[in-house]
Amino acid sequence: MPIQKLRRIAEIIKQQKKITIVSHIIPDGDAIGSSLALGMALGKLGIRVQILNQDEVPKIYTFLPESSKIKTEFDFAPETIILLDCSDLGRIGSLRDLLPKQGLIINIDHHISNTNFGDFNYVDTGASATGEIIFELVELLNGSVDKDMATCLYTSILTDTGSFQYENTTAKTHLVASSLLSAGADLGLIRSSLWENVPLTSVRLLAKTLKTLAVDPRGEIAWVSIPFETYSKHVFDLEHIESIVNYPKSIEGVEIGICFREFAPGKVKVSLRSKTKVDVSLLAESFGGGGHKRAAGFVSEATLASVMDTVIKKAQSYFN
Amino acid sequence: MPIQKLRRIAEIIKQQKKITIVSHIIPDGDAIGSSLALGMALGKLGIRVQILNQDEVPKIYTFLPESSKIKTEFDFAPETIILLDCSDLGRIGSLRDLLPKQGLIINIDHHISNTNFGDFNYVDTGASATGEIIFELVELLNGSVDKDMATCLYTSILTDTGSFQYENTTAKTHLVASSLLSAGADLGLIRSSLWENVPLTSVRLLAKTLKTLAVDPRGEIAWVSIPFETYSKHVFDLEHIESIVNYPKSIEGVEIGICFREFAPGKVKVSLRSKTKVDVSLLAESFGGGGHKRAAGFVSEATLASVMDTVIKKAQSYFN
């Protein structure tokens, strides 16, 4: 992406007196980390900032500096709005109804599916996380990131790359991560909060779920399932449960890993992952869902047993 | 560490015609990755190289370029020997008996416990992995690392930092990782080999082991155990089993995580991890073992039940 385009956005931002930052529903580490870091940078420029999200900050990210500044309701009427990590306007959920008819929309994202819905758009699909872009933007705005911004942006990148394991990890990702540690990103705090603060019941849920592990006769598909009875008995952060699908996927020879979880009676969330060959977004689309080639999903209202049966048969058809 | 000292070692290496590279018993990703990368760099200089280890390359690391060149027996009598990732000469195991009385020993390591046993020593305790040092050494020797060396060194750093999660991860670590990806390190190959190639029985062993999870009444110590009957029924790489101790440690409020595994009838390996307060190397030493503040261990020949009882009681005494 041409840096000039980001420089132009930085210039426009500097001309504003009030800015509203919004990110997507069910916010993840990148949505929250990049919102907070940008909010801090704008605040330092004397801009009045409100950071909004339809949903509360998940408990696992409340360790981030200034996380309590993310609100679900407006302090002031939004005019200039920066949307972060949203591929389209629908991603901000119910907040969309509150957007003004007039006003400036700046769209900063790294998703390939971004619809360029803003008045100004900066979509760098080569960036591992929106936080990787915000690092550059903050340098253009403030000269450099401070310790708190660095902790937020390091968390953005860390969570969106699965701790530098996903294929979006590039040489530039590590270069930015290096700058963030140099700027004082608190890896000790991040470590103790993300990886050493898991509820006991979350580990118990993992143990129960791994017991359900099954592999199809040809070894190409593996899955785990969580019936509502198990699901409702445990306390966990969504981050913990969403990573369970990596266990079936991790098995040698397996191409598709699946997690079926009945999150409400008769409502099943199906998470699909693939290694190198199968485009699971097509599989998800055939059930009304969507996603990426290697990670997709959908929600079904059939019974757990029937969803499992249907999805596994459909997945098997990809190997015939 | 002064780069001059490493430059001096590079000059000495360039004067050699034959070099033997040796690393420690039960080799890990750093031992193997740094041995292979240095071997390739020396080969390019026209130096005759043999790479030795007392033990075979673990299956999980056989994906590394030229991994079959690591032998357990000598091709030629060693004279100039470079020991990598060994804190003392004992770490090379039975190969120690085969070392010549005369000859040059170069010691390159990152462990704080290194005894500086070599004729030339380069011990950088700030390096996340020996691979991080070898990256610099190869640059001094050859100007730059090539694609295969980069894959080996990225694996060194990745495995010794627990995928950039341990506290040895620094700004420099990420800087080197960035250079290695730029040099062509094959993260796709590393990913599919390390994280997507787990034997099914290894995941089944994890499921069985997590079922044994227990926490002491005050919530400060958590442990899992693997009786020999379970252990002997499963196939796994040591890397997989050694990471199981992270599950009890990950629980909120827990300071000490322990894994007890009966790896032979009546022989129990006890792995100890701590988060921030307890020095588990002292706990291990009180049972004849050793290690670091945050990661230590020992082997006991008592019964599994009695080892568990004794160690947990001793661990509890740290909180009184």
XYZ file of C-alpha atoms in Angstrom:
640
model
C 0.000 0.000 0.000
C 1.286 3.480 -0.823
C 2.289 5.248 2.358
C 1.142 8.536 0.740
C -2.459 7.376 1.086
C -1.998 6.800 4.809
C -0.192 10.145 5.132
C -3.207 11.843 3.513
C -5.491 10.181 6.066
C -3.186 11.349 8.868
C -3.468 14.921 7.573
C -7.261 14.750 7.489
C -7.342 13.325 11.004
C -5.161 16.173 12.304
C -7.733 18.691 11.061
C -10.520 17.207 13.227
C -11.618 18.411 16.674
C -13.756 15.376 17.557
C -13.380 11.800 16.338
C -15.404 8.661 16.964
C -13.587 5.320 16.673
C -15.742 2.252 16.064
C -14.866 -1.406 15.557
C -16.723 -4.631 14.936
C -19.215 -6.571 17.059
C -17.863 -9.359 19.300
C -14.537 -7.506 19.290
C -11.284 -9.456 19.231
C -7.777 -8.473 20.299
C -7.143 -6.569 17.070
C -10.424 -4.594 17.204
C -9.773 -3.566 20.792
C -6.011 -3.098 20.638
C -6.089 -0.944 17.520
C -9.063 1.145 18.750
C -7.329 1.881 22.047
C -3.947 2.729 20.528
C -5.473 5.056 17.948
C -7.616 6.664 20.653
C -4.517 7.393 22.741
C -2.678 8.858 19.753
C -5.598 11.166 18.875
C -5.962 12.228 22.507
C -2.309 13.304 22.536
C -3.047 15.549 19.553
C -5.755 17.310 21.572
C -8.592 15.698 19.620
C -11.681 14.782 21.637
C -12.140 11.038 21.193
C -14.857 8.507 21.934
C -14.310 4.809 21.293
C -17.394 2.729 20.700
C -18.359 -0.858 20.264
C -21.750 -2.512 20.170
C -20.427 -5.090 22.643
C -18.573 -4.893 25.949
C -14.822 -5.514 26.062
C -14.336 -9.281 26.642
C -12.881 -9.941 30.102
C -9.675 -11.358 28.616
C -8.808 -7.917 27.105
C -9.644 -5.744 30.107
C -5.943 -5.786 31.037
C -5.212 -3.423 28.134
C -4.408 0.174 29.126
C -7.506 2.434 28.994
C -9.774 -0.494 28.034
C -12.496 1.027 30.239
C -12.694 3.943 27.770
C -14.428 1.726 25.223
C -18.154 2.492 25.576
C -21.310 1.011 24.130
C -23.094 4.389 24.083
C -22.214 7.771 22.577
C -20.796 10.634 24.674
C -21.233 13.034 21.791
C -22.872 12.915 18.372
C -20.476 11.348 15.880
C -19.382 13.316 12.822
C -15.960 12.117 11.836
C -15.874 8.365 12.272
C -12.939 6.007 11.911
C -13.984 2.398 11.442
C -11.260 -0.092 12.284
C -11.016 -3.757 11.258
C -14.508 -3.737 9.644
C -14.906 -5.172 6.144
C -18.305 -3.429 5.761
C -20.604 -1.100 7.692
C -22.747 -3.994 8.872
C -19.845 -5.203 11.025
C -20.460 -2.479 13.619
C -23.860 -4.006 14.392
C -26.570 -1.883 15.976
C -24.280 1.190 16.092
C -24.894 1.514 12.370
C -28.369 2.929 13.025
C -26.783 5.761 15.004
C -24.407 6.918 12.270
C -25.167 10.431 10.949
C -26.394 10.799 7.372
C -23.718 13.440 6.839
C -20.177 13.170 8.182
C -16.795 11.791 7.250
C -16.154 8.049 7.293
C -12.562 6.803 7.357
C -12.179 3.070 6.782
C -8.960 1.354 7.933
C -8.759 -2.399 7.589
C -6.720 -5.410 6.443
C -9.483 -7.768 5.260
C -9.497 -8.735 1.590
C -13.320 -8.671 1.678
C -13.385 -4.933 2.542
C -15.989 -3.076 0.446
C -14.236 0.346 0.538
C -17.359 1.885 2.037
C -15.653 4.991 3.443
C -14.997 8.501 2.189
C -11.360 7.603 2.738
C -10.266 3.985 2.630
C -6.970 2.424 3.616
C -7.180 -1.335 3.181
C -3.819 -3.092 3.374
C -4.477 -6.796 2.846
C -0.768 -7.470 3.346
C -0.975 -6.304 6.965
C -1.288 -9.106 9.517
C -3.664 -7.024 11.633
C -5.300 -3.611 11.623
C -2.902 -2.932 14.508
C 0.020 -3.250 12.075
C -1.509 -0.360 10.047
C -2.283 1.699 13.154
C 1.400 1.422 14.132
C 2.285 3.245 10.903
C -0.557 5.731 11.261
C 0.481 6.623 14.819
C 4.042 7.224 13.619
C 2.649 9.625 10.983
C 0.440 11.346 13.569
C 2.665 11.483 16.648
C 6.158 10.594 15.544
C 6.252 7.447 17.662
C 4.162 5.048 19.754
C 4.406 5.182 23.535
C 4.504 2.256 25.968
C 0.714 1.907 26.372
C 0.012 2.174 22.651
C 2.748 -0.414 22.061
C 1.130 -2.872 24.500
C -2.217 -2.453 22.694
C -0.737 -2.831 19.208
C 1.470 -5.797 20.155
C -1.710 -7.486 21.452
C -3.472 -6.665 18.153
C -0.777 -8.347 16.125
C -0.221 -11.255 18.504
C -3.882 -12.240 18.576
C -4.537 -11.786 14.851
C -1.484 -13.890 13.924
C -2.151 -16.616 16.515
C 1.157 -15.767 18.196
C 3.003 -15.376 14.863
C 1.840 -18.802 13.659
C -0.711 -17.952 10.936
C 0.248 -17.374 7.321
C -0.421 -13.622 7.613
C 2.859 -13.351 9.576
C 5.406 -11.548 7.393
C 8.867 -10.039 7.705
C 7.141 -6.692 8.250
C 4.972 -8.145 11.028
C 8.096 -9.106 12.978
C 9.690 -5.735 12.207
C 6.685 -3.921 13.700
C 6.631 -6.346 16.665
C 10.310 -5.527 17.245
C 9.602 -1.774 17.217
C 6.706 -2.295 19.637
C 8.881 -4.184 22.129
C 11.521 -1.445 21.770
C 8.787 1.101 22.518
C 8.050 -0.742 25.760
C 5.185 -3.124 24.932
C 4.617 -5.053 28.156
C 4.980 -8.659 27.016
C 4.982 -9.816 30.646
C 1.541 -8.281 31.211
C 0.275 -9.657 27.893
C 1.601 -13.138 28.750
C 0.087 -13.243 32.230
C -3.252 -11.922 30.950
C -3.712 -13.943 27.770
C -2.013 -17.254 28.475
C -1.676 -17.568 32.251
C -5.107 -16.480 33.365
C -7.327 -19.230 31.966
C -10.362 -20.137 34.117
C -10.080 -23.647 35.565
C -13.475 -24.504 34.072
C -12.180 -23.528 30.650
C -9.419 -26.174 30.914
C -12.013 -28.662 32.188
C -14.200 -27.869 29.153
C -11.210 -28.492 26.877
C -10.596 -31.866 28.573
C -14.248 -32.885 28.153
C -14.287 -31.695 24.528
C -11.079 -33.484 23.518
C -12.664 -36.732 24.736
C -15.198 -36.374 21.886
C -12.454 -36.237 19.235
C -13.314 -38.380 16.220
C -11.667 -38.897 12.843
C -13.369 -40.076 9.671
C -12.288 -43.527 8.359
C -9.986 -42.026 5.722
C -8.314 -39.686 8.197
C -9.019 -36.447 6.307
C -11.641 -34.936 8.608
C -11.497 -34.690 12.406
C -13.997 -33.084 14.762
C -14.969 -32.400 18.337
C -18.400 -31.529 19.702
C -19.774 -29.692 22.725
C -23.392 -30.420 23.651
C -25.307 -27.616 25.377
C -25.275 -29.496 28.674
C -21.459 -29.355 28.725
C -21.282 -25.855 27.250
C -23.591 -24.296 29.822
C -21.749 -25.821 32.790
C -18.444 -24.088 32.088
C -17.047 -20.587 32.311
C -14.701 -19.455 29.549
C -13.744 -16.616 27.249
C -14.833 -17.008 23.626
C -11.141 -16.860 22.642
C -10.520 -20.105 24.533
C -13.412 -21.959 22.949
C -12.725 -20.711 19.443
C -9.220 -22.126 19.529
C -10.438 -25.664 20.342
C -10.995 -26.324 16.610
C -7.195 -26.186 16.214
C -6.864 -29.554 18.016
C -8.674 -31.699 15.412
C -7.011 -29.654 12.658
C -3.534 -30.249 14.142
C -3.656 -34.027 13.579
C -1.350 -35.486 10.941
C -3.109 -36.308 7.675
C -6.215 -34.319 8.602
C -7.211 -31.598 6.103
C -10.447 -30.319 7.698
C -10.905 -29.732 11.447
C -14.389 -29.035 12.811
C -15.824 -27.932 16.151
C -19.576 -28.268 16.709
C -20.822 -26.369 19.744
C -24.406 -26.145 20.876
C -24.270 -22.662 22.409
C -28.026 -22.557 23.087
C -30.569 -25.387 23.072
C -30.987 -26.316 19.392
C -28.474 -23.723 18.135
C -25.174 -25.049 16.890
C -22.122 -22.988 15.923
C -19.989 -24.901 13.415
C -16.353 -23.789 13.076
C -14.426 -25.081 10.077
C -10.674 -25.008 9.488
C -8.548 -26.420 6.649
C -4.824 -26.840 6.127
C -3.904 -26.439 2.469
C -6.433 -27.842 -0.013
C -10.122 -27.468 0.829
C -11.799 -24.041 0.661
C -13.980 -24.247 3.775
C -15.659 -20.912 2.990
C -17.545 -22.803 0.227
C -18.517 -25.504 2.711
C -19.781 -22.833 5.122
C -21.627 -20.995 2.334
C -23.528 -24.168 1.436
C -25.009 -23.923 4.949
C -25.664 -20.172 4.788
C -22.395 -19.110 6.479
C -19.132 -17.703 5.219
C -15.534 -16.837 6.005
C -12.123 -17.446 4.534
C -10.560 -20.362 2.630
C -8.864 -21.724 5.743
C -11.304 -20.568 8.450
C -15.079 -20.325 8.106
C -18.282 -21.112 9.976
C -22.032 -20.934 10.299
C -24.874 -21.336 12.770
C -27.465 -24.077 12.388
C -30.777 -24.546 14.162
C -30.955 -28.309 13.632
C -30.131 -30.756 16.423
C -26.458 -31.300 17.257
C -26.527 -34.909 16.012
C -28.142 -34.017 12.690
C -25.833 -31.020 12.053
C -22.818 -33.235 12.704
C -24.090 -35.921 10.368
C -24.922 -33.493 7.528
C -21.729 -31.438 7.736
C -19.387 -34.429 7.965
C -21.042 -36.077 4.937
C -20.776 -32.831 2.974
C -17.126 -32.432 4.006
C -16.399 -36.009 2.929
C -17.774 -35.215 -0.533
C -14.792 -32.874 -1.085
C -12.460 -35.872 -1.062
C -14.330 -38.083 -3.542
C 27.834 -9.093 23.878
C 30.640 -7.391 21.969
C 30.340 -8.248 18.288
C 34.169 -8.110 18.080
C 34.332 -11.335 20.075
C 32.061 -13.097 17.584
C 34.042 -11.603 14.690
C 37.218 -13.094 16.198
C 35.521 -16.498 16.355
C 34.435 -16.099 12.711
C 38.069 -15.432 11.739
C 39.300 -18.513 13.569
C 36.602 -20.641 11.947
C 37.618 -19.413 8.472
C 41.147 -20.713 9.063
C 39.952 -24.290 9.606
C 39.807 -27.068 7.007
C 37.675 -29.494 9.041
C 35.136 -28.691 11.721
C 32.967 -30.874 13.946
C 29.696 -29.386 15.217
C 28.194 -30.984 18.311
C 25.108 -30.172 20.337
C 23.354 -31.528 23.400
C 21.694 -34.854 24.096
C 17.926 -35.154 23.507
C 18.284 -32.315 20.978
C 15.556 -29.690 20.688
C 14.672 -27.347 17.838
C 17.432 -24.912 18.757
C 20.153 -27.584 19.010
C 19.208 -29.014 15.624
C 18.325 -25.802 13.810
C 21.499 -23.996 14.817
C 23.726 -27.029 14.116
C 22.280 -27.423 10.608
C 22.458 -23.726 9.710
C 26.052 -23.413 10.890
C 26.948 -26.625 9.046
C 25.542 -25.202 5.792
C 27.416 -21.926 6.248
C 30.733 -23.725 6.875
C 30.137 -26.004 3.890
C 29.735 -22.956 1.653
C 33.159 -21.764 2.808
C 34.676 -25.032 1.613
C 35.213 -26.366 5.119
C 34.662 -30.102 5.605
C 31.925 -30.439 8.206
C 30.487 -33.218 10.311
C 27.498 -32.595 12.580
C 27.126 -34.923 15.535
C 24.709 -35.665 18.268
C 24.585 -38.513 20.759
C 20.892 -38.938 19.883
C 18.937 -39.259 16.642
C 17.061 -36.245 15.264
C 13.525 -36.374 16.736
C 10.944 -37.153 14.052
C 9.305 -33.749 14.466
C 12.497 -32.014 13.210
C 13.264 -34.265 10.266
C 11.517 -31.727 8.000
C 14.475 -29.369 8.399
C 16.732 -29.076 5.335
C 19.739 -31.430 5.517
C 18.552 -32.925 8.830
C 19.805 -36.325 7.646
C 23.354 -34.959 7.816
C 23.260 -35.076 11.611
C 25.057 -38.310 12.585
C 25.578 -40.172 15.818
C 29.025 -41.460 14.734
C 32.147 -39.707 13.514
C 33.093 -39.555 9.821
C 36.508 -38.178 10.685
C 38.485 -37.632 13.871
C 37.463 -34.331 15.429
C 40.035 -31.597 15.967
C 38.271 -28.277 15.831
C 34.963 -28.648 17.600
C 32.135 -26.137 17.885
C 29.722 -26.925 20.691
C 26.343 -25.287 20.295
C 23.684 -24.698 22.958
C 25.632 -26.662 25.616
C 26.122 -25.119 29.040
C 28.917 -27.605 29.838
C 30.819 -30.466 28.206
C 28.639 -33.045 29.936
C 25.690 -31.923 27.820
C 27.038 -33.744 24.748
C 26.628 -37.072 26.566
C 28.636 -40.079 25.471
C 30.316 -38.092 22.662
C 32.438 -36.481 25.365
C 34.548 -39.662 25.645
C 35.463 -39.314 21.981
C 36.796 -35.763 22.193
C 40.528 -35.448 21.487
C 42.868 -34.449 24.315
C 44.302 -31.781 21.995
C 42.258 -29.625 19.653
C 40.325 -26.398 19.593
C 36.987 -26.100 21.378
C 34.653 -23.230 20.462
C 31.687 -22.800 22.773
C 28.640 -20.870 21.511
C 25.610 -20.711 23.772
C 22.915 -18.542 25.358
C 22.460 -20.287 28.737
C 23.290 -18.288 31.845
C 24.653 -21.477 33.434
C 27.377 -21.834 30.763
C 30.751 -22.690 32.337
C 32.910 -21.123 29.588
C 34.629 -24.467 29.052
C 35.958 -23.667 25.576
C 39.195 -22.255 24.195
C 36.934 -19.595 22.712
C 33.603 -18.829 24.321
C 30.721 -16.747 23.058
C 27.874 -16.878 25.566
C 25.162 -14.302 24.934
C 22.559 -14.748 27.658
C 20.469 -12.002 26.064
C 19.918 -14.139 22.955
C 16.582 -15.978 22.890
C 18.216 -19.016 21.271
C 21.618 -20.178 20.088
C 20.054 -19.777 16.638
C 19.843 -16.016 17.232
C 23.651 -15.987 17.708
C 24.265 -18.258 14.725
C 22.307 -15.789 12.563
C 24.918 -13.145 13.403
C 27.812 -15.572 13.021
C 26.626 -16.668 9.564
C 26.404 -13.020 8.507
C 30.023 -12.564 9.622
C 31.091 -15.757 7.826
C 29.065 -15.652 4.612
C 27.574 -12.196 4.355
C 24.009 -13.472 4.572
C 21.849 -16.472 5.369
C 20.211 -18.384 2.538
C 16.685 -19.835 2.441
C 17.552 -23.204 4.017
C 19.657 -21.675 6.780
C 16.812 -19.227 7.441
C 14.292 -22.066 7.827
C 16.609 -23.789 10.330
C 17.307 -20.635 12.335
C 13.664 -19.502 12.371
C 12.829 -22.942 13.806
C 15.570 -22.498 16.436
C 14.116 -19.220 17.620
C 10.475 -20.260 17.322
C 10.926 -23.371 19.434
C 13.173 -21.795 22.082
C 10.757 -18.870 22.569
C 7.608 -21.028 22.572
C 6.415 -19.180 19.472
C 7.546 -15.775 20.780
C 5.658 -16.240 24.055
C 8.454 -16.769 26.611
C 10.198 -13.919 28.383
C 13.395 -14.436 26.373
C 11.597 -12.818 23.397
C 13.157 -9.396 22.795
C 13.008 -6.622 20.201
C 16.147 -8.180 18.708
C 14.498 -11.606 18.537
C 11.743 -10.173 16.331
C 14.300 -8.251 14.286
C 16.203 -11.465 13.542
C 12.914 -13.306 12.844
C 12.035 -10.559 10.360
C 15.396 -10.917 8.590
C 14.934 -14.694 8.455
C 11.502 -14.407 6.805
C 12.998 -11.884 4.359
C 15.740 -14.423 3.618
C 13.048 -16.949 2.693
C 12.457 -18.979 5.879
C 9.645 -21.360 4.946
C 7.038 -20.616 7.613
C 4.491 -22.720 5.710
C 6.730 -25.788 5.978
C 7.485 -25.046 9.628
C 3.771 -24.631 10.395
C 2.697 -27.834 8.694
C 5.538 -29.798 10.296
C 5.425 -28.507 13.870
C 1.773 -27.687 14.494
C -0.253 -29.569 11.879
C 1.392 -32.950 11.984
C 0.550 -34.164 15.479
C -0.043 -37.927 15.829
C -3.680 -38.715 16.671
C -2.501 -40.715 19.698
C -0.671 -37.658 20.950
C -3.951 -35.675 21.059
C -5.613 -38.683 22.716
C -2.842 -38.733 25.345
C -3.440 -35.017 25.977
C -7.186 -35.660 26.420
C -6.522 -38.491 28.889
C -3.941 -36.413 30.763
C -6.114 -33.302 31.080
C -8.750 -35.480 32.755
C -6.291 -35.958 35.650
C -6.004 -32.192 36.219
C -6.125 -31.324 39.911
C -5.672 -28.085 41.836
C -4.633 -27.779 45.480
C -7.263 -26.351 47.860
C -5.714 -22.876 47.853
C -5.488 -22.743 44.061
C -1.744 -22.070 43.869
C -0.560 -25.440 42.555
C -2.077 -27.446 39.700
C -0.890 -30.734 38.245
C -1.543 -33.528 35.795
C -0.194 -37.080 35.842
C 0.482 -39.802 33.306
C 0.779 -43.360 34.657
C 3.017 -45.747 32.705
C 0.010 -47.689 31.459
C -1.270 -44.568 29.666
C 2.183 -43.382 28.631
C 3.174 -46.634 26.970
C -0.051 -46.884 24.960
C 0.496 -43.672 23.012
C 2.788 -42.443 20.266
C 4.074 -38.861 20.510
C 7.054 -36.615 20.127
C 8.728 -35.498 23.342
C 7.950 -31.889 22.340
C 4.231 -32.644 22.582
C 4.443 -34.238 25.988
C 6.761 -31.609 27.427
C 4.291 -28.853 26.627
C 1.470 -30.520 28.604
C 2.768 -28.909 31.819
C 1.676 -25.557 30.364
C -1.994 -26.484 30.850
C -1.960 -26.654 34.675
C 0.322 -23.604 34.714
C -2.064 -21.594 32.485
C -4.870 -21.613 35.061
C -5.725 -18.309 36.721
C -4.341 -17.950 40.230
C -1.995 -20.929 39.837
C 1.684 -20.186 40.484
C 3.199 -23.678 40.061
C 2.210 -26.128 37.307
C 3.444 -29.720 37.486
C 3.401 -32.730 35.173
C 4.232 -36.173 36.606
C 4.910 -38.775 33.963
C 5.884 -42.360 34.629
C 8.023 -42.911 31.515
C 9.177 -46.372 32.613
C 7.786 -48.640 35.335
C 8.753 -46.963 38.606
C 10.543 -44.027 36.926
C 8.816 -40.685 37.117
C 9.832 -37.489 35.301
C 8.599 -34.449 37.189
C 8.335 -31.188 35.189
C 7.904 -27.987 37.175
C 6.882 -24.547 35.909
C 6.207 -21.297 37.750
C 4.749 -17.963 36.721
C 6.340 -15.114 38.652
C 7.194 -15.876 42.274
C 8.465 -19.373 43.091
C 11.966 -20.463 42.019
C 11.199 -24.024 40.902
C 14.888 -24.770 40.309
C 15.242 -24.864 44.128
C 12.267 -27.226 44.348
C 13.863 -29.467 41.703
C 17.270 -29.304 43.423
C 15.744 -30.555 46.675
C 14.938 -33.755 44.738
C 18.327 -33.973 43.002
C 17.298 -32.174 39.809
C 17.787 -28.676 38.438
C 16.886 -26.120 35.842
C 15.794 -22.522 35.729
C 13.662 -20.344 38.032
C 10.564 -20.767 35.881
C 11.208 -24.234 34.394
C 12.914 -27.130 36.148
C 12.608 -30.859 36.678
C 13.953 -34.130 38.013
C 13.571 -37.887 37.756
C 12.429 -39.986 40.706
C 12.458 -43.725 41.197
C 9.663 -43.806 43.761
C 6.117 -44.850 42.838
C 3.983 -42.328 40.964
C 1.588 -41.894 43.894
C 4.352 -41.302 46.405
C 6.275 -38.855 44.163
C 3.079 -36.865 43.637
C 2.366 -36.758 47.337
C 5.894 -35.702 48.318
C 6.347 -33.066 45.611
C 2.939 -31.426 46.101
C 3.522 -31.204 49.880
C 6.948 -29.672 49.312
C 5.515 -27.231 46.758
C 2.774 -26.225 49.216
C 5.450 -25.368 51.783
C 6.548 -22.462 49.540
C 3.243 -20.723 50.205
C 3.209 -20.996 53.997
